mmCIF file of C-alpha atoms in Angstrom:
data_model
loop_
_atom_site.group_PDB
_atom_site.id
_atom_site.type_symbol
_atom_site.label_atom_id
_atom_site.label_comp_id
_atom_site.label_asym_id
_atom_site.label_seq_id
_atom_site.Cartn_x
_atom_site.Cartn_y
_atom_site.Cartn_z
ATOM 1 C CA MET A 13 -18.830 -43.106 5.750
ATOM 2 C CA VAL A 14 -18.828 -41.011 8.931
ATOM 3 C CA THR A 15 -21.309 -38.141 8.843
ATOM 4 C CA ALA A 16 -19.407 -34.911 9.471
ATOM 5 C CA THR A 17 -20.655 -31.392 10.190
ATOM 6 C CA PRO A 18 -22.059 -30.231 6.836
ATOM 7 C CA MET A 19 -20.031 -27.589 5.015
ATOM 8 C CA GLN A 20 -20.114 -25.878 1.644
ATOM 9 C CA LEU A 21 -17.271 -26.515 -0.807
ATOM 10 C CA GLY A 22 -16.580 -25.297 -4.302
ATOM 11 C CA MET A 23 -14.964 -27.762 -6.716
ATOM 12 C CA ILE A 24 -13.113 -26.704 -9.856
ATOM 13 C CA GLY A 25 -12.235 -29.650 -12.094
ATOM 14 C CA LEU A 26 -14.754 -32.436 -12.575
ATOM 15 C CA GLY A 27 -12.631 -35.180 -14.076
ATOM 16 C CA ARG A 28 -12.502 -38.762 -12.814
ATOM 17 C CA MET A 29 -11.483 -37.803 -9.289
ATOM 18 C CA GLY A 30 -12.992 -34.326 -8.955
ATOM 19 C CA ALA A 31 -16.502 -35.502 -9.807
ATOM 20 C CA ASN A 32 -16.307 -38.439 -7.407
ATOM 21 C CA LEU A 33 -15.011 -36.206 -4.615
ATOM 22 C CA VAL A 34 -18.145 -34.104 -5.076
ATOM 23 C CA ARG A 35 -20.351 -37.192 -5.022
ATOM 24 C CA ARG A 36 -18.738 -38.479 -1.846
ATOM 25 C CA LEU A 37 -19.141 -35.108 -0.153
ATOM 26 C CA MET A 38 -22.802 -34.806 -1.151
ATOM 27 C CA ARG A 39 -23.513 -38.323 0.118
ATOM 28 C CA ASP A 40 -22.446 -37.084 3.535
ATOM 29 C CA GLY A 41 -24.608 -33.974 3.464
ATOM 30 C CA HIS A 42 -22.119 -31.361 2.292
ATOM 31 C CA LYS A 43 -23.233 -28.738 -0.247
ATOM 32 C CA CYS A 44 -21.108 -28.472 -3.385
ATOM 33 C CA VAL A 45 -20.837 -25.746 -5.996
ATOM 34 C CA VAL A 46 -19.091 -27.009 -9.121
ATOM 35 C CA TYR A 47 -17.342 -25.613 -12.203
ATOM 36 C CA ASP A 48 -15.563 -27.151 -15.165
ATOM 37 C CA VAL A 49 -14.743 -26.003 -18.681
ATOM 38 C CA ASN A 50 -16.735 -29.065 -19.778
ATOM 39 C CA ALA A 51 -20.365 -27.974 -19.385
ATOM 40 C CA ALA A 52 -21.593 -31.563 -19.675
ATOM 41 C CA ALA A 53 -19.635 -32.540 -16.548
ATOM 42 C CA VAL A 54 -21.297 -29.684 -14.654
ATOM 43 C CA SER A 55 -24.763 -30.665 -15.888
ATOM 44 C CA GLU A 56 -24.290 -34.287 -14.845
ATOM 45 C CA LEU A 57 -23.475 -33.323 -11.267
ATOM 46 C CA GLU A 58 -26.348 -30.837 -11.193
ATOM 47 C CA THR A 59 -28.726 -33.764 -11.773
ATOM 48 C CA GLU A 60 -27.192 -35.403 -8.683
ATOM 49 C CA GLY A 61 -27.698 -32.385 -6.424
ATOM 50 C CA ALA A 62 -24.697 -30.113 -6.962
ATOM 51 C CA THR A 63 -25.052 -26.401 -7.723
ATOM 52 C CA GLY A 64 -23.601 -25.788 -11.151
ATOM 53 C CA SER A 65 -21.970 -22.697 -12.609
ATOM 54 C CA ALA A 66 -21.062 -21.684 -16.135
ATOM 55 C CA THR A 67 -18.277 -19.215 -15.336
ATOM 56 C CA LEU A 68 -15.755 -18.646 -12.565
ATOM 57 C CA GLU A 69 -17.567 -15.431 -11.672
ATOM 58 C CA GLU A 70 -20.845 -17.308 -11.240
ATOM 59 C CA PHE A 71 -19.039 -20.052 -9.331
ATOM 60 C CA VAL A 72 -17.534 -17.632 -6.801
ATOM 61 C CA GLY A 73 -20.829 -15.773 -6.451
ATOM 62 C CA LYS A 74 -22.626 -18.939 -5.349
ATOM 63 C CA LEU A 75 -20.197 -19.646 -2.505
ATOM 64 C CA ASP A 76 -20.687 -18.293 1.017
ATOM 65 C CA ALA A 77 -17.854 -16.332 2.607
ATOM 66 C CA PRO A 78 -15.352 -17.318 3.778
ATOM 67 C CA ARG A 79 -15.157 -19.539 0.725
ATOM 68 C CA ALA A 80 -13.474 -22.944 0.536
ATOM 69 C CA ILE A 81 -12.500 -23.880 -3.014
ATOM 70 C CA TRP A 82 -10.917 -27.187 -4.042
ATOM 71 C CA LEU A 83 -8.927 -27.363 -7.283
ATOM 72 C CA MET A 84 -8.740 -30.834 -8.839
ATOM 73 C CA LEU A 85 -6.700 -30.000 -11.909
ATOM 74 C CA PRO A 86 -3.564 -31.115 -13.761
ATOM 75 C CA ALA A 87 -0.512 -29.467 -12.204
ATOM 76 C CA ALA A 88 0.242 -27.642 -15.476
ATOM 77 C CA ILE A 89 -2.925 -25.501 -15.349
ATOM 78 C CA VAL A 90 -3.163 -24.717 -11.627
ATOM 79 C CA ASP A 91 -1.319 -21.393 -11.894
ATOM 80 C CA SER A 92 -3.335 -20.146 -14.877
ATOM 81 C CA THR A 93 -6.547 -21.078 -13.061
ATOM 82 C CA LEU A 94 -5.404 -19.234 -9.961
ATOM 83 C CA ASP A 95 -4.581 -16.191 -12.079
ATOM 84 C CA ALA A 96 -8.218 -16.066 -13.214
ATOM 85 C CA LEU A 97 -9.748 -17.047 -9.873
ATOM 86 C CA VAL A 98 -7.842 -15.060 -7.243
ATOM 87 C CA PRO A 99 -9.055 -11.588 -8.350
ATOM 88 C CA LEU A 100 -12.621 -12.787 -7.676
ATOM 89 C CA LEU A 101 -11.924 -13.831 -4.073
ATOM 90 C CA ALA A 102 -11.920 -11.997 -0.758
ATOM 91 C CA SER A 103 -9.638 -12.016 2.272
ATOM 92 C CA GLY A 104 -10.215 -15.116 4.394
ATOM 93 C CA ASP A 105 -11.069 -17.415 1.500
ATOM 94 C CA THR A 106 -9.206 -20.729 1.251
ATOM 95 C CA LEU A 107 -7.867 -22.494 -1.825
ATOM 96 C CA ILE A 108 -7.164 -26.233 -1.681
ATOM 97 C CA ASP A 109 -5.031 -27.870 -4.367
ATOM 98 C CA GLY A 110 -5.974 -31.557 -4.383
ATOM 99 C CA GLY A 111 -4.016 -32.479 -7.500
ATOM 100 C CA ASN A 112 -0.372 -33.464 -7.873
ATOM 101 C CA SER A 113 1.380 -30.108 -7.821
ATOM 102 C CA TYR A 114 5.105 -29.885 -7.130
ATOM 103 C CA TYR A 115 5.464 -29.129 -3.414
ATOM 104 C CA ARG A 116 7.862 -26.247 -4.111
ATOM 105 C CA ASP A 117 5.121 -24.549 -6.129
ATOM 106 C CA ASP A 118 2.865 -24.841 -3.067
ATOM 107 C CA ILE A 119 5.344 -22.920 -0.940
ATOM 108 C CA THR A 120 5.525 -20.100 -3.497
ATOM 109 C CA ARG A 121 1.770 -19.981 -4.042
ATOM 110 C CA ALA A 122 1.003 -19.902 -0.328
ATOM 111 C CA GLN A 123 3.329 -16.950 0.168
ATOM 112 C CA LYS A 124 1.804 -14.987 -2.725
ATOM 113 C CA LEU A 125 -1.765 -15.739 -1.664
ATOM 114 C CA ALA A 126 -1.054 -14.790 1.943
ATOM 115 C CA GLU A 127 -0.187 -11.289 0.738
ATOM 116 C CA LYS A 128 -3.796 -11.033 -0.461
ATOM 117 C CA GLY A 129 -5.227 -12.430 2.775
ATOM 118 C CA LEU A 130 -5.977 -15.799 1.173
ATOM 119 C CA HIS A 131 -5.210 -19.213 2.685
ATOM 120 C CA TYR A 132 -3.710 -22.105 0.742
ATOM 121 C CA VAL A 133 -3.826 -25.814 1.518
ATOM 122 C CA ASP A 134 -2.054 -28.541 -0.469
ATOM 123 C CA CYS A 135 -3.802 -31.876 -0.245
ATOM 124 C CA GLY A 136 -2.238 -34.929 -1.849
ATOM 125 C CA THR A 137 -5.140 -37.202 -2.791
ATOM 126 C CA SER A 138 -4.745 -40.930 -3.441
ATOM 127 C CA GLY A 139 -7.536 -43.299 -4.366
ATOM 128 C CA GLY A 140 -7.973 -43.121 -8.110
ATOM 129 C CA VAL A 141 -11.278 -44.034 -9.698
ATOM 130 C CA TRP A 142 -12.148 -46.279 -6.742
ATOM 131 C CA GLY A 143 -12.168 -43.517 -4.152
ATOM 132 C CA LEU A 144 -15.881 -42.791 -4.354
ATOM 133 C CA ASP A 145 -16.661 -45.932 -2.380
ATOM 134 C CA ARG A 146 -13.298 -46.740 -0.785
ATOM 135 C CA GLY A 147 -12.482 -43.199 0.292
ATOM 136 C CA TYR A 148 -9.350 -41.209 -0.487
ATOM 137 C CA CYS A 149 -6.105 -41.156 1.461
ATOM 138 C CA LEU A 150 -5.305 -37.492 2.125
ATOM 139 C CA MET A 151 -1.898 -35.950 2.857
ATOM 140 C CA ILE A 152 -2.385 -32.321 3.858
ATOM 141 C CA GLY A 153 -0.136 -29.275 4.153
ATOM 142 C CA GLY A 154 -1.114 -25.832 5.434
ATOM 143 C CA GLU A 155 -1.823 -23.638 8.434
ATOM 144 C CA THR A 156 -3.081 -25.598 11.432
ATOM 145 C CA GLU A 157 -6.084 -23.347 12.044
ATOM 146 C CA VAL A 158 -7.223 -23.576 8.431
ATOM 147 C CA VAL A 159 -6.734 -27.343 8.180
ATOM 148 C CA THR A 160 -8.637 -27.803 11.445
ATOM 149 C CA ARG A 161 -11.524 -25.674 10.180
ATOM 150 C CA LEU A 162 -11.764 -27.834 7.048
ATOM 151 C CA ASP A 163 -11.674 -31.070 9.040
ATOM 152 C CA PRO A 164 -15.308 -32.043 8.231
ATOM 153 C CA ILE A 165 -14.430 -32.005 4.518
ATOM 154 C CA PHE A 166 -11.336 -34.147 4.980
ATOM 155 C CA LYS A 167 -13.131 -36.538 7.338
ATOM 156 C CA THR A 168 -15.836 -37.223 4.761
ATOM 157 C CA ILE A 169 -13.444 -37.714 1.863
ATOM 158 C CA ALA A 170 -11.114 -40.058 3.779
ATOM 159 C CA PRO A 171 -11.882 -43.785 4.159
ATOM 160 C CA GLY A 172 -12.605 -43.563 7.905
ATOM 161 C CA ILE A 173 -12.071 -45.798 10.909
ATOM 162 C CA GLY A 174 -12.505 -49.517 10.296
ATOM 163 C CA THR A 175 -11.387 -49.576 6.671
ATOM 164 C CA ALA A 176 -8.080 -51.199 7.691
ATOM 165 C CA ASP A 177 -7.171 -53.434 10.592
ATOM 166 C CA PRO A 178 -5.752 -51.540 13.588
ATOM 167 C CA THR A 179 -1.945 -51.390 13.705
ATOM 168 C CA PRO A 180 -1.102 -53.939 16.436
ATOM 169 C CA SER A 181 1.580 -51.902 18.219
ATOM 170 C CA ARG A 182 -0.230 -48.556 17.974
ATOM 171 C CA PRO A 183 -1.839 -47.620 21.318
ATOM 172 C CA ALA A 184 -5.612 -47.436 21.144
ATOM 173 C CA ASN A 185 -5.498 -43.956 22.670
ATOM 174 C CA ALA A 186 -2.751 -42.665 20.363
ATOM 175 C CA GLY A 187 -5.124 -40.138 18.818
ATOM 176 C CA GLY A 188 -4.588 -38.398 15.510
ATOM 177 C CA THR A 189 -6.425 -38.724 12.223
ATOM 178 C CA ALA A 190 -4.039 -41.076 10.390
ATOM 179 C CA PRO A 191 -6.129 -44.174 11.287
ATOM 180 C CA GLU A 192 -9.046 -42.478 9.515
ATOM 181 C CA GLY A 193 -7.012 -42.037 6.331
ATOM 182 C CA TYR A 194 -6.026 -38.368 6.431
ATOM 183 C CA LEU A 195 -3.080 -36.547 7.961
ATOM 184 C CA HIS A 196 -1.967 -32.953 8.438
ATOM 185 C CA CYS A 197 1.672 -33.481 7.486
ATOM 186 C CA GLY A 198 2.949 -29.979 8.235
ATOM 187 C CA PRO A 199 3.066 -26.455 6.754
ATOM 188 C CA ASN A 200 2.502 -25.545 3.113
ATOM 189 C CA GLY A 201 4.080 -28.052 0.734
ATOM 190 C CA ALA A 202 4.286 -30.874 3.279
ATOM 191 C CA GLY A 203 1.153 -32.584 1.996
ATOM 192 C CA HIS A 204 2.268 -32.671 -1.600
ATOM 193 C CA PHE A 205 5.793 -33.643 -0.509
ATOM 194 C CA VAL A 206 4.406 -36.782 1.170
ATOM 195 C CA LYS A 207 2.132 -37.474 -1.823
ATOM 196 C CA MET A 208 5.084 -36.990 -4.183
ATOM 197 C CA VAL A 209 7.087 -39.665 -2.373
ATOM 198 C CA HIS A 210 3.954 -41.853 -2.173
ATOM 199 C CA ASN A 211 3.761 -41.805 -5.959
ATOM 200 C CA GLY A 212 7.477 -42.504 -6.275
ATOM 201 C CA VAL A 213 6.993 -45.582 -4.074
ATOM 202 C CA GLU A 214 4.055 -46.521 -6.296
ATOM 203 C CA TYR A 215 6.366 -46.456 -9.333
ATOM 204 C CA GLY A 216 8.722 -48.912 -7.640
ATOM 205 C CA MET A 217 5.966 -51.236 -6.447
ATOM 206 C CA MET A 218 4.294 -51.334 -9.848
ATOM 207 C CA ALA A 219 7.596 -52.047 -11.575
ATOM 208 C CA ALA A 220 8.495 -54.880 -9.183
ATOM 209 C CA ILE A 221 5.083 -56.558 -9.577
ATOM 210 C CA ALA A 222 5.233 -56.184 -13.367
ATOM 211 C CA GLU A 223 8.779 -57.502 -13.634
ATOM 212 C CA GLY A 224 8.040 -60.492 -11.405
ATOM 213 C CA LEU A 225 4.958 -61.503 -13.354
ATOM 214 C CA SER A 226 6.853 -61.072 -16.625
ATOM 215 C CA ILE A 227 9.591 -63.438 -15.406
ATOM 216 C CA ILE A 228 6.897 -65.980 -14.576
ATOM 217 C CA LYS A 229 5.271 -65.539 -17.997
ATOM 218 C CA HIS A 230 8.588 -66.286 -19.707
ATOM 219 C CA ALA A 231 9.375 -69.357 -17.588
ATOM 220 C CA ASN A 232 8.820 -71.410 -20.784
ATOM 221 C CA ALA A 233 11.913 -69.919 -22.445
ATOM 222 C CA GLY A 234 13.410 -73.403 -22.797
ATOM 223 C CA LYS A 235 10.541 -74.445 -25.091
ATOM 224 C CA VAL A 236 10.955 -71.513 -27.447
ATOM 225 C CA ASP A 237 13.085 -71.869 -30.562
ATOM 226 C CA ARG A 238 15.984 -69.451 -30.332
ATOM 227 C CA VAL A 239 18.212 -68.161 -33.095
ATOM 228 C CA VAL A 240 21.694 -69.639 -32.950
ATOM 229 C CA ASP A 241 24.262 -67.084 -34.067
ATOM 230 C CA ALA A 242 27.088 -64.935 -32.751
ATOM 231 C CA GLU A 243 24.722 -62.099 -31.893
ATOM 232 C CA THR A 244 22.345 -64.069 -29.635
ATOM 233 C CA THR A 245 23.206 -65.206 -26.122
ATOM 234 C CA PRO A 246 22.323 -68.902 -25.811
ATOM 235 C CA LEU A 247 19.963 -70.008 -23.071
ATOM 236 C CA ARG A 248 21.870 -71.963 -20.486
ATOM 237 C CA ASP A 249 20.070 -75.106 -19.283
ATOM 238 C CA PRO A 250 16.849 -74.931 -21.344
ATOM 239 C CA TRP A 251 15.529 -77.856 -19.278
ATOM 240 C CA ALA A 252 15.207 -75.494 -16.301
ATOM 241 C CA TYR A 253 12.710 -73.238 -18.152
ATOM 242 C CA GLN A 254 9.922 -75.590 -19.186
ATOM 243 C CA TYR A 255 6.967 -74.061 -17.313
ATOM 244 C CA ASP A 256 3.764 -72.744 -18.873
ATOM 245 C CA ILE A 257 2.396 -70.847 -15.890
ATOM 246 C CA ASN A 258 -0.888 -68.939 -15.963
ATOM 247 C CA VAL A 259 0.172 -65.458 -14.894
ATOM 248 C CA GLY A 260 -3.380 -64.325 -14.156
ATOM 249 C CA GLU A 261 -3.841 -67.208 -11.746
ATOM 250 C CA VAL A 262 -0.536 -66.344 -10.056
ATOM 251 C CA ALA A 263 -1.806 -62.811 -9.481
ATOM 252 C CA GLU A 264 -5.039 -64.279 -8.138
ATOM 253 C CA VAL A 265 -3.290 -66.567 -5.646
ATOM 254 C CA TRP A 266 -0.948 -63.793 -4.534
ATOM 255 C CA ARG A 267 -4.010 -61.875 -3.381
ATOM 256 C CA ARG A 268 -4.616 -64.374 -0.581
ATOM 257 C CA GLY A 269 -2.290 -64.590 2.387
ATOM 258 C CA SER A 270 0.782 -63.568 0.401
ATOM 259 C CA VAL A 271 3.396 -61.197 1.781
ATOM 260 C CA VAL A 272 3.190 -59.240 -1.489
ATOM 261 C CA GLY A 273 -0.604 -59.155 -1.476
ATOM 262 C CA SER A 274 -1.778 -55.572 -2.052
ATOM 263 C CA TRP A 275 -4.364 -53.432 -3.801
ATOM 264 C CA LEU A 276 -2.038 -53.237 -6.800
ATOM 265 C CA VAL A 277 -2.005 -57.038 -7.028
ATOM 266 C CA ASP A 278 -5.804 -57.005 -6.659
ATOM 267 C CA LEU A 279 -6.064 -54.627 -9.604
ATOM 268 C CA ILE A 280 -3.747 -56.534 -11.926
ATOM 269 C CA ALA A 281 -5.514 -59.799 -11.086
ATOM 270 C CA ASP A 282 -8.758 -58.161 -12.175
ATOM 271 C CA ALA A 283 -7.102 -56.847 -15.353
ATOM 272 C CA PHE A 284 -5.886 -60.367 -16.236
ATOM 273 C CA ALA A 285 -9.353 -61.793 -15.559
ATOM 274 C CA ALA A 286 -10.822 -59.307 -18.034
ATOM 275 C CA SER A 287 -8.029 -59.656 -20.618
ATOM 276 C CA PRO A 288 -5.572 -62.557 -20.087
ATOM 277 C CA GLU A 289 -3.083 -61.211 -22.655
ATOM 278 C CA LEU A 290 -3.637 -57.511 -21.879
ATOM 279 C CA GLU A 291 -3.821 -56.973 -25.623
ATOM 280 C CA GLN A 292 -5.459 -53.543 -25.300
ATOM 281 C CA PHE A 293 -2.313 -52.141 -23.671
ATOM 282 C CA SER A 294 0.723 -51.158 -25.723
ATOM 283 C CA GLY A 295 3.046 -50.902 -22.724
ATOM 284 C CA ARG A 296 3.565 -47.143 -22.957
ATOM 285 C CA VAL A 297 3.791 -45.976 -19.327
ATOM 286 C CA SER A 298 3.405 -42.262 -18.642
ATOM 287 C CA ASP A 299 4.827 -40.305 -15.721
ATOM 288 C CA SER A 300 3.054 -37.176 -14.480
ATOM 289 C CA GLY A 301 5.969 -35.699 -12.537
ATOM 290 C CA GLU A 302 5.884 -37.073 -9.010
ATOM 291 C CA GLY A 303 8.443 -39.828 -9.682
ATOM 292 C CA ARG A 304 10.881 -37.319 -11.158
ATOM 293 C CA TRP A 305 10.427 -34.958 -8.227
ATOM 294 C CA THR A 306 10.929 -37.804 -5.750
ATOM 295 C CA VAL A 307 14.233 -38.707 -7.394
ATOM 296 C CA LEU A 308 15.320 -35.056 -7.324
ATOM 297 C CA ALA A 309 14.474 -34.833 -3.614
ATOM 298 C CA ALA A 310 16.449 -38.016 -2.956
ATOM 299 C CA VAL A 311 19.472 -36.488 -4.701
ATOM 300 C CA ASP A 312 19.138 -33.230 -2.734
ATOM 301 C CA GLU A 313 18.812 -35.134 0.556
ATOM 302 C CA GLY A 314 21.575 -37.610 -0.287
ATOM 303 C CA VAL A 315 19.170 -40.505 0.224
ATOM 304 C CA PRO A 316 19.799 -43.572 -1.989
ATOM 305 C CA ALA A 317 16.667 -44.392 -3.993
ATOM 306 C CA PRO A 318 17.781 -46.871 -6.682
ATOM 307 C CA VAL A 319 14.456 -48.697 -6.980
ATOM 308 C CA ILE A 320 12.354 -45.577 -7.557
ATOM 309 C CA THR A 321 14.987 -44.119 -9.895
ATOM 310 C CA THR A 322 15.140 -47.287 -11.992
ATOM 311 C CA ALA A 323 11.347 -47.501 -12.126
ATOM 312 C CA LEU A 324 11.243 -43.937 -13.438
ATOM 313 C CA TYR A 325 13.830 -44.744 -16.134
ATOM 314 C CA GLU A 326 11.830 -47.830 -17.115
ATOM 315 C CA ARG A 327 8.877 -45.552 -17.818
ATOM 316 C CA PHE A 328 11.051 -43.390 -20.057
ATOM 317 C CA GLN A 329 12.178 -46.541 -21.904
ATOM 318 C CA SER A 330 8.567 -47.681 -22.361
ATOM 319 C CA ARG A 331 7.960 -44.538 -24.383
ATOM 320 C CA GLU A 332 11.015 -45.202 -26.598
ATOM 321 C CA LEU A 333 12.803 -42.172 -25.140
ATOM 322 C CA GLY A 334 15.944 -44.302 -25.088
ATOM 323 C CA GLU A 335 15.698 -45.115 -28.804
ATOM 324 C CA PHE A 336 18.506 -42.748 -29.835
ATOM 325 C CA THR A 337 20.682 -44.109 -27.019
ATOM 326 C CA ASP A 338 20.103 -47.597 -28.422
ATOM 327 C CA GLN A 339 20.951 -46.430 -31.935
ATOM 328 C CA ILE A 340 24.262 -45.022 -30.669
ATOM 329 C CA CYS A 341 25.105 -48.290 -28.892
ATOM 330 C CA SER A 342 24.260 -50.282 -32.000
ATOM 331 C CA ALA A 343 26.426 -47.969 -34.122
ATOM 332 C CA MET A 344 29.389 -48.385 -31.754
ATOM 333 C CA ARG A 345 29.091 -52.190 -31.835
ATOM 334 C CA SER A 346 29.132 -52.013 -35.612
ATOM 335 C CA GLU A 347 32.202 -49.749 -35.607
ATOM 336 C CA PHE A 348 34.404 -51.596 -33.115
ATOM 337 C CA GLY A 349 33.415 -55.171 -33.878
ATOM 338 C CA GLY A 350 31.627 -55.210 -37.211
ATOM 339 C CA HIS A 351 28.495 -56.495 -35.480
ATOM 340 C CA ALA A 352 25.565 -56.459 -37.880
ATOM 341 C CA GLU A 353 22.342 -55.178 -36.321
ATOM 342 C CA LYS A 354 19.694 -57.906 -36.071
ATOM 343 C CA LYS A 355 16.458 -57.038 -37.835
#
């Protein structure tokens, strides 16, 4: 980690990522004031050197003006938190939303806060539970002067130089902060726009890896007894599907020298090593909004995005949101062809 000029930052939201952001900042000498509705989360960070607070009023009172406050909250409660927080602030203070808010909400919030003399920065944050040690990739939107002033915070949180091999064709003197793992993408909303698309890409990558490994797992289809009836498609050439392939070992070998090698493959290889059948997972895949918003942006822009769109629909299907659709299809087959539904 690169030691940056120490600053003071307030953090609201001490979940998996918020707490580790605080820890990473304190490791680099920054002073953190923290607040969460969960008092135990506040107490834990107090034992590690943070300044805790029991109320928003106490939290704001412990921050030096002009204040810099980072919100690490679910998108659904950002506005209600701002409603309670903003009356306690003063002109010149800055609010940073590090969660996964919809970029259009950022534009609206920034305009409303500017009327009160407050600054707003949207900061898409990627790194998950591993970011404490690996660093977090940051995609930032906001006023240039404000983002520049907060640079020591972003520099500490980001992975830093040397955490990835230099891009061969990028000039050594190209400048910019992207090689350090953080980027000022543009005005308000731009950071969360880039993070939104990042998460849409993530949906597609995860789906492709999962589908590929599932095809490999079922490469023994020719050995499996199959029902023979009018309602079941026969397997053509069963002799061509006689492989019992260890999927976990495939993920492990793909980690080394493969074109598809990636952190996602690293993570699933580790998951298979811990649980070869992944029996603790039901297969219900949630979506927190970014994939939907990416698809909507693609439609607005007229940009084809079939992979991301399909990956999003697969997540809906995993939660049985297509169950009624399937019931309708089954009913139609019964009506037009007398096809009995297989139990």
